[in-house]
Amino acid sequence: MSEKFLLSSDSVRTSKPLTYAQYVTFREPLRLELGERLDEVTVCYETYGRLASDRSNAVLICHALSGDSHVAQHEKNDAPGWWDILVGPGKSIDTNKYFVICPNVLGGCRGTTGPNSLNPSTGKRYGRHFPTITIGDIVEVQKRLIDFLGIQKLYGVVGGSLGGQQVLCWADRHPDSSCGYVPIATASRLTSQSLAFDIVGRNAILQDPNFHEGQYYDYLHGPDTGLAIARMIGHITYLSRESMQIKFDADRNNPRDVPTAFEKRFSVGSYLGYQGDRFVERFDANSYLILTLAMDLFDQGATCEALSARIGKSKGRWLILSFTSDWLFPPEESWRLVEALVASGRKVSYCNVKSRYGHDSFLLEHDVEVYGGMIRAFLDNNGGSLSAETISVDTFSARTPLSGTASGFTEPGTPLHKNEKDSDARIGTDIRSGEVSGDRYRGKSGIGHGCSLQDPASIFHPDRLDYERILELIPPGSSVLDLGCGCGELLYRLKRAGYNALTGVELDEHAIISCTKLGLDIIYADLNRDLRLFGEASYDYVVLSRTLQSVLNIEGLIKEIIRIGHRAIVSFPNFAYYKLRRMLAEQGRSPESKGILRFKWYDTPNLRFFTIADFEDFCRERKISIHRKIAMDTEAGREVRDNPNRNADLSIFVISR
Amino acid sequence: MSEKFLLSSDSVRTSKPLTYAQYVTFREPLRLELGERLDEVTVCYETYGRLASDRSNAVLICHALSGDSHVAQHEKNDAPGWWDILVGPGKSIDTNKYFVICPNVLGGCRGTTGPNSLNPSTGKRYGRHFPTITIGDIVEVQKRLIDFLGIQKLYGVVGGSLGGQQVLCWADRHPDSSCGYVPIATASRLTSQSLAFDIVGRNAILQDPNFHEGQYYDYLHGPDTGLAIARMIGHITYLSRESMQIKFDADRNNPRDVPTAFEKRFSVGSYLGYQGDRFVERFDANSYLILTLAMDLFDQGATCEALSARIGKSKGRWLILSFTSDWLFPPEESWRLVEALVASGRKVSYCNVKSRYGHDSFLLEHDVEVYGGMIRAFLDNNGGSLSAETISVDTFSARTPLSGTASGFTEPGTPLHKNEKDSDARIGTDIRSGEVSGDRYRGKSGIGHGCSLQDPASIFHPDRLDYERILELIPPGSSVLDLGCGCGELLYRLKRAGYNALTGVELDEHAIISCTKLGLDIIYADLNRDLRLFGEASYDYVVLSRTLQSVLNIEGLIKEIIRIGHRAIVSFPNFAYYKLRRMLAEQGRSPESKGILRFKWYDTPNLRFFTIADFEDFCRERKISIHRKIAMDTEAGREVRDNPNRNADLSIFVISR
């Protein structure tokens, strides 16, 4: 074991040594981003799994502020790791497939060079003389380690919070370094609120009379009170209001009798006091100062343009995860990452995971089915080429042990474009005629088990009879944005047919997992609010399939889709279908059919009722070009030529500005 | 000036004396809630305006943690008060009308007895020997002051945050004490999150080596660092994430050059350092400990029942205000107060004011038009009897200077129930016949300027032709809950006719102000989510006028209204009106009429389309009793007897379980 890891500091004396830790010392001086330098750097790291002979399966895990290299247990009797729920054999980050590397960060206090290390040029601990470092410096040290391990390209870089900042920095500094990037619960810069909490924590340490200008290692006590106060503040920000309520509220006046000098009149007080005291035992105040400052200084730009210039260069695919109840790194900050990556044309998936547990959610079991499921699906399909010895690429079988979320499509049928010329020729303003057999539709809408789209009340019901026609309308090689893409059936069929610039938009978490499993890029976004994400004319085709009628702001949405797509394909039920007319006219009942309008008036996902003629008027009044109209009677299973506004229950329009 | 106010403590030495402060010392010992006692108590207070000879116009204002008695300027050259935006001649709390009293709290450090006062039994400052006090003790001292001033009943008690807790405590301890209670941005108990921040703040003070067990007054320095740290934490919690973003984010790396020992690398850091240092100059650390602990100990119960037993006894009317962006005293906590008061049958109005500025919103100018407007309207109409010398009760003229929110109704027409027997006799299952002239409606729907209901796209459009019929259906003396009550036209007409158990529900702030001006009780609540607020069979009638068709969860809402009301009156447009049938059947267009269904399909507030027959089916399937049906052709201005499902465009149902 390296001498660097022998922590004699009073404040970290009780830390257990890390049995499986490995060490490497780089003696080439490290020039730091802010101008100073370190003459040598030792890295403490742990690895899991087996590096493939072609070194293609390495996943780098970056830890958060108070983490270390011990991301997971190495064997049953090993100490628990901080991400055991996610990392291990058969788990989301599967160490049977991937070679996982987790280094302690530069500036930390768990083996990698930091303020409590000996400064080789003085023979004393750095203490407050340890230079101010940046996330970039942390990443440079990790890069040395990766090079040292002979890995040219990582399969993935994954990390949450401070670890997520490292992922973002990898993309910026080494854009060719990884096949996939997974920043979790993080941000390209802290909010002013989060920054403020860090500052108060540092003030508590710096003003502690036992700080001794950072050279407290030889004293009996370091700035233990200040560090504990900082930790208490941090701890509150890691939880959500709701999770604190759950944890403490029923029994708020019943503190645990913990041996602490801090106030313990309330339950939450004894908890904070205990957490503060325990943290002081395992963490070094100087590292806390150094690492929180690195976090606070991290700033990839305030604008989308600036941020794009940093992370938009990256070549790999992205999975971005945030948590709804995280107020330290709120979802809006992850959304900014999505915006910058989309603006740069990067392949990105995003989900804002519903969670009650705040920033810490990514370390907790509560929502691991969702976020772990996404990470697993993403890694299994992120486009990196794993050698056969470590992973059998069988993307479409249901491999995940997660209940209720597995999904697999049946093999798709015939190619989409038997006759491309014919397809192109069809673009026109006439409604096309022709019989389409009902069987033909049914045979192609196989959706796997567990996809939430099975819900018969969903507007995304499996019998999407319009898919076939929509697929034929999209010329080969087109880029496609599918709004309300569900489990990705349409996009997956396009993908299998060789299209590759495909993006889906959805709000359902399980649908997002399903899409991720199919290797699709899928973004959690609200059609009523979030479409400004996509640039003008950024897709050849935007598809809005049977969704318009359930949207409140029709005018806004139509405006957006013809801004984003060169062409937009819109399908919707026709409320003037003769059976519906008859039902209202003759029976005086709110129309409902056996087909696509089979919902009860009080329980329908449809909020807007309009007809083919209404939609044509709407387009005419706004000078929206109609390139193509297709009308269908889905009950009869045929395309409609004659008087579509009376005889069709479904229509498809191709429109543009 | 009382000797008690001569602050020789080093930490508060720079406080300016309060020129207009008055002092009274009560020499009768004060028994404290937790068992200890104070032998005498001095109260520092300020008053504004003139106490009426019948002493009916006194408004007590309770200050928050760091406030004092100086709520407003007394004259132009006086120091600014902490609530100058709200209190003064002609302002929301109008000192031309009201006699405003603002005492410094017990335990404070600005003149009223507190830890820095001399203990009469020792001749030394109390310091840490000052007993632990509660909000109840603070209120008892205020009660002594009110008694001393000869005031038997207050016209109102108003306060925000810690001040709001005092208002709640007044209602509990002295339920006959006030005509009106206005707790703002407060809670009956802190959330565990807010409690946690207070604890960390106290830990910072208590562990400061200059605390000297609280007897720091004779030292050069008190626990200044600890108090400043506590203040910094507090300050962050008073702001919202968004307001910090607005304040600091554009220029985050440009700190002001303030003379502070705290970190000032970032703009927000220099701000916090400055705020911390200034606070130390004007506040006493022991008071901070005492008052935050009183705040933390305040607990009127975790359940609705417990809370009802405390504040539900109060006799006065209530106005409860919260702010959407307040995360220290979040709106849910105000909602708990509303629940407890409604469960106790109290008269309560509530608004969750849209705000970006966090907990401090109630001290800031940004939203003062709304919350100040509500306080003004509430005080002007809270049912207290002011003597003519101080206020001319002219509730219905537009007195407020707030632009765009003044509202006044024209005198209502004929009494509602010319023939009550006839009215009762009408309860039955037959559709009633009879001509109703259009003029009769139009003459009675005068809505004042500025009420947002003027918006012609609103479903609450002035021409509420169904009001007249609905009014006739409600027997005299009935209690009525009007869901989606708009500016309160229907309720106000009932009120003028002598009904008095009337409650409205709305989401529009300006509509809420309008209702408050009319002396109505009005609760900010969402029909889709919040109706569990009202108990089973708690109203004789629940009115849902032309709102059902714009609600998503029809089934849930109908279930709720027949749970809450002995009877529910529901009016809705009939989609099977012959003109609408014809439009769909013959023109193939989404139906729209000249009347109540005059909206475009893509821009209508109506989300559910159903017919009289549909609604009857719906009720029959659920065994909901239909007591009465009225059908109207509003375009023709007449009631419909023959085939209402074809000939009526509007119908009114009286239903029950």
XYZ file of N, CA, C and O in Angstrom, chain A residues 429-483:
220
model
N -51.083 16.594 -53.540
C -52.185 17.061 -52.707
C -53.431 16.193 -52.830
O -54.447 16.471 -52.214
N -53.343 15.143 -53.591
C -54.522 14.290 -53.715
C -54.551 13.218 -52.639
O -53.523 12.712 -52.213
N -55.712 12.904 -52.225
C -55.874 11.792 -51.311
C -55.666 10.510 -52.115
O -56.215 10.328 -53.186
N -54.844 9.623 -51.579
C -54.493 8.427 -52.313
C -55.529 7.335 -52.058
O -56.098 7.236 -50.977
N -55.753 6.559 -53.049
C -56.735 5.496 -52.900
C -56.030 4.165 -52.694
O -54.817 4.067 -52.751
N -56.781 3.132 -52.473
C -56.172 1.816 -52.367
C -56.649 1.060 -51.146
O -56.867 1.636 -50.093
N -56.797 -0.198 -51.286
C -57.231 -1.037 -50.175
C -56.036 -1.434 -49.306
O -54.960 -1.746 -49.788
N -56.217 -1.391 -48.034
C -55.192 -1.864 -47.111
C -55.857 -2.881 -46.194
O -56.859 -2.566 -45.558
N -55.307 -4.057 -46.161
C -55.990 -5.066 -45.348
C -55.726 -4.848 -43.875
O -54.646 -4.418 -43.473
N -56.745 -5.123 -43.098
C -56.610 -4.977 -41.649
C -55.511 -5.862 -41.102
O -54.762 -5.463 -40.227
N -55.371 -7.059 -41.655
C -54.331 -7.984 -41.191
C -52.953 -7.371 -41.295
O -52.085 -7.578 -40.457
N -52.787 -6.659 -42.383
C -51.481 -6.075 -42.621
C -51.082 -5.163 -41.468
O -49.924 -5.104 -41.069
N -52.042 -4.423 -40.945
C -51.711 -3.575 -39.790
C -51.420 -4.396 -38.554
O -50.442 -4.222 -37.881
N -52.310 -5.297 -38.296
C -52.200 -6.022 -37.032
C -50.893 -6.791 -36.936
O -50.314 -6.883 -35.880
N -50.471 -7.300 -38.080
C -49.245 -8.089 -38.075
C -48.010 -7.290 -37.722
O -46.986 -7.851 -37.369
N -48.099 -5.979 -37.770
C -46.876 -5.199 -37.617
C -46.819 -4.344 -36.372
O -45.964 -3.500 -36.239
N -47.751 -4.534 -35.500
C -47.746 -3.655 -34.330
C -47.371 -4.401 -33.058
O -47.827 -4.066 -31.991
N -46.540 -5.418 -33.213
C -46.154 -6.162 -32.019
C -45.353 -5.304 -31.063
O -44.302 -4.783 -31.396
N -45.868 -5.155 -29.875
C -45.129 -4.395 -28.866
C -44.852 -5.348 -27.718
O -45.698 -6.135 -27.325
N -43.647 -5.295 -27.206
C -43.239 -6.279 -26.204
C -43.974 -6.135 -24.884
O -44.642 -5.144 -24.617
N -43.796 -7.127 -24.061
C -44.360 -7.109 -22.722
C -43.887 -5.905 -21.934
O -42.765 -5.477 -22.046
N -44.773 -5.387 -21.122
C -44.341 -4.415 -20.127
C -44.300 -2.994 -20.627
O -44.294 -2.070 -19.837
N -44.274 -2.779 -21.893
C -44.297 -1.412 -22.361
C -45.634 -0.822 -21.976
O -46.678 -1.399 -22.211
N -45.575 0.357 -21.368
C -46.783 0.947 -20.803
C -47.816 1.218 -21.893
O -48.959 1.490 -21.615
N -47.398 1.157 -23.124
C -48.314 1.443 -24.231
C -49.397 0.390 -24.334
O -50.332 0.532 -25.104
N -49.244 -0.656 -23.574
C -50.287 -1.671 -23.564
C -51.592 -1.141 -22.980
O -52.643 -1.719 -23.191
N -51.515 -0.082 -22.237
C -52.715 0.475 -21.617
C -53.732 0.823 -22.705
O -53.471 1.666 -23.552
N -54.895 0.184 -22.692
C -55.844 0.408 -23.778
C -56.430 1.809 -23.767
O -56.968 2.266 -24.784
N -56.340 2.492 -22.634
C -56.872 3.855 -22.594
C -55.857 4.862 -23.122
O -56.161 6.022 -23.312
N -54.646 4.398 -23.360
C -53.612 5.316 -23.822
C -53.848 5.710 -25.271
O -54.350 4.940 -26.076
N -53.512 6.933 -25.555
C -53.593 7.343 -26.953
C -52.518 6.651 -27.779
O -52.541 6.701 -28.992
N -51.587 6.011 -27.076
C -50.526 5.299 -27.797
C -50.854 3.810 -27.873
O -50.031 2.971 -27.592
N -52.073 3.497 -28.169
C -52.473 2.104 -28.208
C -51.748 1.369 -29.342
O -51.452 1.959 -30.373
N -51.474 0.077 -29.122
C -50.712 -0.681 -30.118
C -51.261 -0.602 -31.551
O -50.471 -0.519 -32.492
N -52.566 -0.626 -31.704
C -53.030 -0.685 -33.108
C -52.908 0.664 -33.786
O -53.886 1.351 -34.043
N -51.682 1.038 -33.993
C -51.395 2.306 -34.649
C -51.484 2.101 -36.144
O -50.479 1.940 -36.833
N -52.715 2.161 -36.630
C -52.948 1.780 -38.028
C -52.329 2.760 -39.012
O -52.203 2.473 -40.193
N -51.973 3.909 -38.495
C -51.423 4.915 -39.396
C -49.916 4.768 -39.605
O -49.350 5.384 -40.501
N -49.264 3.920 -38.798
C -47.813 3.789 -38.915
C -47.379 3.397 -40.327
O -46.432 3.962 -40.882
N -48.049 2.406 -40.861
C -47.668 1.875 -42.159
C -47.631 2.987 -43.212
O -46.667 3.128 -43.959
N -48.676 3.778 -43.194
C -48.748 4.855 -44.182
C -47.683 5.912 -43.893
O -47.047 6.431 -44.815
N -47.510 6.220 -42.627
C -46.521 7.244 -42.268
C -45.123 6.792 -42.697
O -44.345 7.569 -43.264
N -44.823 5.526 -42.451
C -43.500 5.004 -42.816
C -43.248 5.169 -44.304
O -42.153 5.534 -44.729
N -44.260 4.940 -45.090
C -44.098 5.054 -46.541
C -43.882 6.489 -46.997
O -43.397 6.736 -48.090
N -44.302 7.422 -46.152
C -44.200 8.833 -46.542
C -42.808 9.419 -46.311
O -42.518 10.531 -46.748
N -41.983 8.691 -45.590
C -40.677 9.241 -45.206
C -39.586 8.669 -46.109
O -39.257 7.490 -46.037
N -39.000 9.489 -46.957
C -37.976 9.004 -47.890
C -36.763 8.449 -47.136
O -36.437 8.927 -46.052
N -36.114 7.468 -47.735
C -34.940 6.856 -47.107
C -33.888 7.898 -46.735
O -33.686 8.859 -47.475
N -33.274 7.679 -45.588
C -32.196 8.566 -45.170
C -32.662 9.825 -44.475
O -31.852 10.613 -43.999
N -33.972 10.026 -44.409
C -34.461 11.243 -43.754
C -34.173 11.202 -42.256
O -34.180 10.138 -41.642
N -33.970 12.377 -41.693
C -33.936 12.473 -40.236
C -35.368 12.672 -39.749
O -36.155 13.375 -40.376
N -35.671 12.008 -38.622
C -37.065 11.988 -38.155
C -37.146 12.279 -36.659
O -36.408 11.703 -35.861
N -38.044 13.175 -36.300
C -38.366 13.442 -34.896
C -39.794 12.961 -34.661
O -40.730 13.461 -35.285
N -39.935 11.988 -33.751
C -41.261 11.430 -33.487
C -41.757 11.950 -32.135
O -41.216 11.599 -31.089
N -42.779 12.789 -32.175
C -43.277 13.423 -30.946
C -44.360 12.560 -30.316
O -45.379 12.297 -30.931
